[in-house]
Coordinates of C-alpha atoms and ligand atoms in Angstrom, one line a residue:
M1 CA 31.0 134.8 121.2
K2 CA 30.9 135.2 124.7
S3 CA 33.2 134.5 126.7
P4 CA 32.1 131.8 129.8
E5 CA 33.0 131.3 133.4
A6 CA 36.0 131.1 134.0
V7 CA 36.5 127.7 136.1
P8 CA 40.0 125.8 136.3
V9 CA 40.2 122.0 134.8
P10 CA 42.7 119.7 135.7
L11 CA 43.4 117.2 132.5
L12 CA 42.6 114.4 135.3
D13 CA 40.5 114.5 138.6
L14 CA 40.3 110.8 140.5
K15 CA 39.3 112.6 144.2
L16 CA 35.7 113.2 142.5
Q17 CA 35.4 108.8 141.3
Y18 CA 36.4 107.8 145.1
A19 CA 34.2 109.9 146.3
T20 CA 31.6 107.6 145.3
L21 CA 33.7 104.5 145.6
R22 CA 35.6 105.5 148.7
D23 CA 32.9 103.2 151.6
E24 CA 33.2 99.8 149.1
I25 CA 36.5 100.3 148.9
R26 CA 36.9 101.1 153.0
K27 CA 35.0 97.8 153.5
V28 CA 37.4 95.8 151.1
T29 CA 40.8 97.2 152.0
D30 CA 40.3 97.1 156.1
E31 CA 39.3 92.9 155.3
L32 CA 41.7 92.8 153.6
Y33 CA 44.3 95.0 156.2
E34 CA 42.5 91.8 158.9
S35 CA 43.2 89.4 157.1
Q36 CA 46.7 90.9 156.7
L37 CA 47.0 88.7 153.1
F38 CA 48.9 90.8 150.7
I39 CA 50.7 88.2 148.4
L40 CA 48.9 87.0 145.7
G41 CA 45.1 84.2 147.2
P42 CA 41.9 84.7 146.8
R43 CA 41.7 88.5 146.2
V44 CA 43.5 88.5 143.6
E45 CA 42.1 85.2 141.3
A46 CA 38.7 87.0 142.3
F47 CA 39.5 90.1 140.0
E48 CA 42.3 87.5 137.9
K49 CA 39.2 86.0 136.9
A50 CA 36.3 89.0 136.4
V51 CA 38.6 90.8 133.6
A52 CA 39.2 87.0 132.5
A53 CA 35.8 87.2 131.9
Y54 CA 35.4 91.0 131.3
V55 CA 38.0 90.9 127.9
G56 CA 37.2 87.6 126.8
T57 CA 39.9 85.2 127.6
K58 CA 40.7 82.1 129.4
H59 CA 43.2 83.4 131.8
A60 CA 43.8 86.7 133.1
V61 CA 47.4 86.8 134.6
G62 CA 48.1 89.5 138.3
M63 CA 51.5 91.0 137.3
S64 CA 52.8 94.2 139.4
S65 CA 52.6 97.0 135.8
G66 CA 51.5 97.2 132.7
T67 CA 55.8 97.2 132.0
D68 CA 56.6 94.0 133.9
A69 CA 53.2 92.3 132.1
Q70 CA 54.7 93.6 128.4
L71 CA 58.1 91.6 130.4
A72 CA 56.5 88.6 131.2
A73 CA 55.0 87.9 127.9
M74 CA 57.8 88.5 126.0
M75 CA 59.7 86.5 128.5
A76 CA 56.5 83.5 128.4
L77 CA 57.7 83.3 124.4
G78 CA 61.3 83.4 124.6
V79 CA 62.7 86.8 123.8
G80 CA 66.3 87.2 123.8
P81 CA 69.2 88.6 122.4
G82 CA 69.0 87.8 118.6
D83 CA 65.1 88.6 118.2
D84 CA 63.5 91.2 117.2
V85 CA 60.2 92.4 118.1
V86 CA 57.4 94.5 116.4
T87 CA 56.0 97.5 117.6
S88 CA 55.6 101.1 117.2
P89 CA 57.4 104.4 118.3
Y90 CA 54.6 106.5 119.0
T91 CA 53.9 104.9 123.0
F92 CA 54.7 104.9 126.5
F93 CA 58.7 104.2 127.1
S94 CA 58.2 100.8 127.7
S95 CA 56.5 99.3 124.8
A96 CA 60.2 99.5 123.4
G97 CA 61.7 99.0 127.1
A98 CA 61.2 95.5 128.2
V99 CA 62.2 94.8 124.0
A100 CA 65.9 95.4 125.1
R101 CA 65.6 94.9 129.0
L102 CA 65.4 90.8 127.2
G103 CA 68.1 91.5 124.6
A104 CA 66.1 91.4 121.9
R105 CA 66.1 94.4 119.2
P106 CA 63.1 96.8 119.3
V107 CA 61.9 97.2 115.7
F108 CA 60.0 99.9 114.9
C109 CA 57.8 100.9 112.0
D110 CA 55.7 104.4 111.1
I111 CA 52.5 104.9 112.2
D112 CA 48.2 105.0 110.8
P113 CA 48.5 109.5 110.9
A114 CA 44.0 109.0 111.5
T115 CA 44.6 106.8 114.6
F116 CA 48.2 106.5 115.6
N117 CA 48.9 103.6 115.8
V118 CA 51.1 101.4 114.0
D119 CA 49.9 100.7 110.2
P120 CA 49.7 97.0 109.5
E121 CA 51.0 97.6 105.5
K122 CA 54.3 99.4 106.7
L123 CA 54.5 96.7 110.2
A124 CA 54.0 93.3 107.7
K125 CA 57.6 95.2 106.3
A126 CA 58.9 96.0 109.1
V127 CA 59.0 91.5 109.7
T128 CA 61.3 89.8 108.8
P129 CA 62.6 86.3 110.4
K130 CA 64.5 86.8 113.1
T131 CA 60.8 88.8 114.6
R132 CA 59.7 86.6 117.5
A133 CA 56.3 89.3 118.1
I134 CA 54.7 92.1 116.9
Q135 CA 53.6 94.3 119.4
P136 CA 50.7 97.0 118.5
V137 CA 49.7 99.1 120.8
H138 CA 46.6 100.1 121.2
L139 CA 47.4 103.9 122.2
Y140 CA 44.8 107.0 123.7
G141 CA 42.2 103.4 124.0
Q142 CA 41.2 102.9 120.6
C143 CA 42.5 99.5 119.3
A144 CA 45.2 99.5 116.5
D145 CA 43.4 98.1 112.9
M146 CA 44.3 94.1 114.2
E147 CA 43.1 92.0 111.4
P148 CA 45.1 92.9 108.9
I149 CA 48.0 92.2 111.9
L150 CA 46.5 89.6 112.8
E151 CA 47.0 87.8 109.8
V152 CA 50.6 89.0 108.6
S153 CA 51.0 86.8 112.3
R154 CA 48.9 84.3 110.7
A155 CA 50.6 83.6 108.6
K156 CA 54.5 83.9 109.2
G157 CA 53.8 82.7 112.8
I158 CA 54.7 85.5 115.0
P159 CA 52.8 85.8 118.3
V160 CA 51.0 88.8 118.3
I161 CA 51.1 90.9 121.9
E162 CA 48.7 93.7 122.2
D163 CA 49.5 96.5 124.3
A164 CA 45.9 97.6 125.4
C165 CA 47.9 99.1 129.1
Q166 CA 45.6 102.4 127.5
S167 CA 42.6 100.1 126.5
L168 CA 41.3 97.9 129.3
G169 CA 37.2 97.9 127.2
A170 CA 37.7 98.5 123.9
G171 CA 36.6 97.4 121.2
Y172 CA 37.1 96.0 117.7
R173 CA 35.1 94.6 115.3
G174 CA 32.9 92.5 118.7
R175 CA 36.1 91.7 119.7
K176 CA 37.5 93.7 122.7
A177 CA 41.1 94.3 124.0
G178 CA 43.5 91.7 125.0
A179 CA 41.5 89.0 123.6
L180 CA 42.6 89.2 119.7
G181 CA 46.6 88.5 120.3
T182 CA 48.1 85.7 121.7
F183 CA 48.6 88.0 124.7
G184 CA 47.4 90.9 126.2
A185 CA 49.1 93.4 128.4
F186 CA 47.5 95.8 131.0
S187 CA 48.0 98.4 133.1
F188 CA 46.5 99.1 136.2
F189 CA 48.9 103.0 136.7
P190 CA 46.4 105.5 138.1
S191 CA 45.5 107.5 135.7
K192 CA 44.8 104.0 132.6
N193 CA 40.9 104.1 132.6
L194 CA 40.8 101.5 136.0
G195 CA 43.4 103.0 138.1
G196 CA 44.7 100.8 140.9
F197 CA 46.2 103.0 143.9
G198 CA 48.8 102.4 142.5
D199 CA 50.8 100.5 140.2
G200 CA 48.9 97.0 139.4
G201 CA 49.8 95.2 135.1
M202 CA 47.5 92.5 134.0
V203 CA 48.2 89.8 130.4
T204 CA 45.6 88.4 129.3
T205 CA 45.6 85.1 127.5
D206 CA 43.1 82.1 125.8
D207 CA 46.8 79.5 126.2
D208 CA 46.2 76.7 128.4
A209 CA 50.5 77.1 128.8
L210 CA 51.4 80.5 128.1
A211 CA 48.8 81.3 131.0
S212 CA 51.4 78.5 133.3
T213 CA 54.5 80.1 132.7
L214 CA 53.2 82.9 133.1
K215 CA 52.1 82.7 136.9
A216 CA 55.7 80.5 137.1
L217 CA 57.1 83.8 135.5
R218 CA 55.7 85.9 138.3
M219 CA 57.2 84.2 141.4
H220 CA 60.9 84.1 140.2
G221 CA 60.1 81.3 137.8
E222 CA 58.3 79.2 140.7
T223 CA 56.5 75.4 139.3
S224 CA 56.8 74.4 143.0
R225 CA 57.9 76.1 146.1
Y226 CA 61.8 76.6 146.1
H227 CA 61.6 74.9 142.2
H228 CA 63.2 77.4 139.6
R229 CA 61.7 75.6 136.1
L230 CA 62.6 78.8 134.5
V231 CA 64.0 82.6 135.8
G232 CA 61.0 84.7 136.1
G233 CA 61.2 88.0 138.2
N234 CA 58.8 89.7 141.0
F235 CA 55.6 90.2 138.7
R236 CA 53.1 90.0 141.5
L237 CA 49.8 92.4 141.6
D238 CA 49.9 92.8 145.2
A239 CA 46.0 91.4 146.5
L240 CA 45.6 95.9 148.0
Q241 CA 45.8 96.5 144.2
A242 CA 42.8 93.5 143.2
A243 CA 40.1 94.9 145.6
V244 CA 40.7 98.0 145.1
L245 CA 39.9 97.3 141.3
H246 CA 37.6 94.9 141.3
V247 CA 35.4 97.7 143.7
K248 CA 36.1 99.4 140.5
L249 CA 36.3 96.9 138.0
P250 CA 32.3 96.9 137.6
H251 CA 31.7 100.9 136.8
L252 CA 34.1 101.3 134.1
D253 CA 31.6 101.2 131.3
S254 CA 30.2 103.6 132.6
W255 CA 33.1 105.8 133.3
A256 CA 34.0 104.6 129.2
E257 CA 30.4 105.7 128.1
G258 CA 31.4 109.7 130.0
R259 CA 34.3 109.7 128.2
R260 CA 33.1 109.1 124.2
R261 CA 30.9 111.6 125.8
N262 CA 32.6 114.2 126.7
A263 CA 35.0 114.1 123.7
A264 CA 32.0 113.7 121.4
E265 CA 30.5 117.1 123.2
I266 CA 33.7 119.2 123.4
E267 CA 33.9 118.9 119.1
A268 CA 30.3 119.0 119.1
L269 CA 31.5 122.8 121.6
Y270 CA 34.4 124.1 119.5
L271 CA 32.9 123.2 116.2
E272 CA 29.3 125.6 117.8
M273 CA 31.9 128.1 118.4
G274 CA 33.5 128.4 115.6
G275 CA 37.0 127.0 115.8
R276 CA 38.2 126.1 113.0
P277 CA 40.6 123.5 111.4
Y278 CA 43.8 122.0 111.9
Q279 CA 44.5 123.1 108.4
E280 CA 43.8 126.7 109.5
G281 CA 45.9 126.4 112.8
G282 CA 42.9 124.9 114.8
L283 CA 42.7 121.7 115.6
S284 CA 41.7 118.1 114.7
F285 CA 39.5 115.9 117.0
P286 CA 40.7 112.1 117.3
A287 CA 39.9 110.0 114.5
Q288 CA 37.0 106.5 115.2
A289 CA 38.2 104.1 113.6
P290 CA 35.3 102.0 111.6
G291 CA 34.3 98.5 113.7
R292 CA 36.9 100.9 116.9
H293 CA 35.5 101.8 120.2
H294 CA 36.5 103.9 121.7
V295 CA 37.3 104.1 125.4
F296 CA 39.3 107.3 125.6
N297 CA 42.0 107.1 128.5
Q298 CA 43.2 110.5 126.1
F299 CA 42.0 112.5 124.4
V300 CA 44.4 114.7 122.0
V301 CA 44.0 116.8 119.3
R302 CA 46.5 117.6 116.8
V303 CA 46.4 121.7 116.4
G304 CA 47.4 122.9 112.7
K305 CA 50.4 125.9 111.2
G306 CA 53.2 124.7 114.9
R307 CA 50.4 125.9 117.4
R308 CA 50.6 122.7 119.2
D309 CA 53.4 125.3 122.0
A310 CA 51.7 127.7 121.5
L311 CA 48.2 126.4 122.8
K312 CA 49.7 124.0 125.9
E313 CA 51.2 127.6 126.8
R314 CA 47.6 129.3 126.8
L315 CA 45.8 125.9 128.7
A316 CA 48.5 126.5 131.1
A317 CA 47.7 129.9 131.3
R318 CA 43.5 129.3 131.7
Q319 CA 44.8 126.6 134.7
I320 CA 43.2 124.2 132.5
G321 CA 45.4 120.7 132.4
N322 CA 46.9 118.8 129.6
A323 CA 49.8 116.7 128.4
I324 CA 51.9 115.6 125.0
Y325 CA 52.4 111.8 125.7
Y326 CA 54.5 111.7 124.1
P327 CA 57.3 114.6 122.8
V328 CA 60.0 111.9 121.8
P329 CA 58.9 109.3 119.9
L330 CA 61.0 106.5 120.6
H331 CA 63.9 105.3 117.3
L332 CA 64.3 109.4 119.1
Q333 CA 65.6 108.4 122.6
E334 CA 68.8 108.6 124.1
C335 CA 69.2 104.8 124.8
F336 CA 68.3 103.9 120.9
S337 CA 70.5 105.3 120.2
Y338 CA 73.3 102.0 119.1
L339 CA 70.2 101.2 117.6
G340 CA 70.5 104.2 114.7
G341 CA 68.0 105.5 114.3
K342 CA 67.6 109.3 112.8
E343 CA 64.7 111.9 112.7
G344 CA 62.5 111.6 109.1
D345 CA 62.2 107.5 110.1
F346 CA 59.1 107.9 110.8
P347 CA 58.0 110.8 110.1
E348 CA 54.5 110.3 111.6
A349 CA 55.6 108.9 114.3
E350 CA 58.0 112.7 114.3
R351 CA 54.9 114.8 113.0
A352 CA 52.5 113.6 115.4
A353 CA 55.4 113.9 118.7
R354 CA 55.7 118.6 117.2
E355 CA 51.6 118.5 116.5
T356 CA 49.4 116.7 119.3
L357 CA 47.9 117.7 122.9
A358 CA 46.4 115.9 125.1
I359 CA 43.2 117.4 126.8
P360 CA 40.9 116.4 129.7
V361 CA 38.1 114.4 128.7
F362 CA 37.3 112.7 132.3
P363 CA 33.7 111.6 132.6
E364 CA 33.2 114.1 136.2
L365 CA 33.9 117.2 134.1
T366 CA 30.8 119.7 135.1
A367 CA 29.2 121.5 131.6
A368 CA 31.2 124.6 132.7
Q369 CA 34.0 122.8 131.9
K370 CA 33.4 121.5 128.9
R371 CA 32.0 125.1 128.2
F372 CA 35.0 127.5 128.8
L373 CA 37.5 124.2 127.8
A374 CA 35.9 124.6 124.0
F375 CA 35.3 128.1 123.8
T376 CA 40.0 128.8 124.8
L377 CA 39.9 126.2 122.0
A378 CA 37.7 127.8 120.1
E379 CA 39.2 131.4 120.2
F380 CA 42.8 130.3 120.6
S381 CA 42.6 128.6 116.8
L382 CA 41.6 132.6 115.3
E383 CA 44.3 134.0 116.3
Ligands
PLP401 C1 50.5 103.0 130.9 C2 51.7 102.1 129.9 C3 52.6 100.9 129.5 C4 53.1 100.4 131.2 O1 52.2 100.7 132.0 P1 53.0 100.9 133.2 O2 52.0 100.2 134.3 O3 52.8 102.0 133.9 O4 53.8 100.0 134.0 C5 52.6 100.9 128.4 N1 52.6 100.8 127.1 C6 51.6 101.7 127.6 C7 51.0 102.3 126.1 C8 51.3 103.0 128.4 O5 49.9 103.5 128.3

């Protein structure tokens, strides 16, 4: 096959999205500058209402980041020393970091290699009388298999915190991520599908009492001015971030559609160009499990025959953006050595860390960029 035109393909280019919203964003941020009301207030409340309506929960509480959303959710449940929280070893650090910061113990269970999310059978086996919360991660934009996880939760009376940081808008059997467990934790880090102009996060819940505890916790546990029922932190979402995010929210579904289309198109082009399967040293593309609506925050392929790092170098040489999410599973992180994790404990998480690569999928990719990306992947697979 003849090589298509070589064009740079960034992993993500947020300038293109901003260009379409510049006037609207400048209008709301200018209003905020004039008001000089930067902490919580009507902008944050309006955005919280909009997110609760979008996700389908009674409450949504703005937080300073996805990490703080996870932390506050665990604090609201009273997670602390002597408690275990079961989660995935193959995720962003904070899924376990938030647990450890509260003096509790992160307990890992291996992932399903097809979806990169926790394997519900292994999760059920990791639950003990010390388990205070279960925290499945909806990785890359696809929900974990929640039904069997919620069965364990109901049977044992253990709350579920969904780490939905990469998955605002993702669906599971007709419901949205963040509306399935006791809590949903979301991140508005700029590279998430709904990204702010800095850090931000949100916790969703249907529980009135837990929602009011979350609101207290983000204000140092304050229940009325300078009266503290709890020890919390400063976990507030900035009004400036809420204003920007509220402008972006109505576009979220169409951006996700663009990502889904691009993922399907790049895979189809790869196959059309003769790209080889994983077993032969080529690629396997992400599987969408039944009943799932995948929003492709990341488009992560698996590279066969130990060739992941070689592909990474090839893409870099051709100015095609890529990244490894995540190169070191959490049970092998230096800071968690006290937990006694070792190589071989979670073979699928370890294999994913060796074999996966995130490639561009953002909605504004051009036809020429998709062709050049698919061609580069297919050509590599045939070598
Ligand atoms: C981004 C992310 C977080 C943390 O969110 P921040 O806003 O960066 O603190 C947590 N878990 C997962 C899976 C994430 O992708």
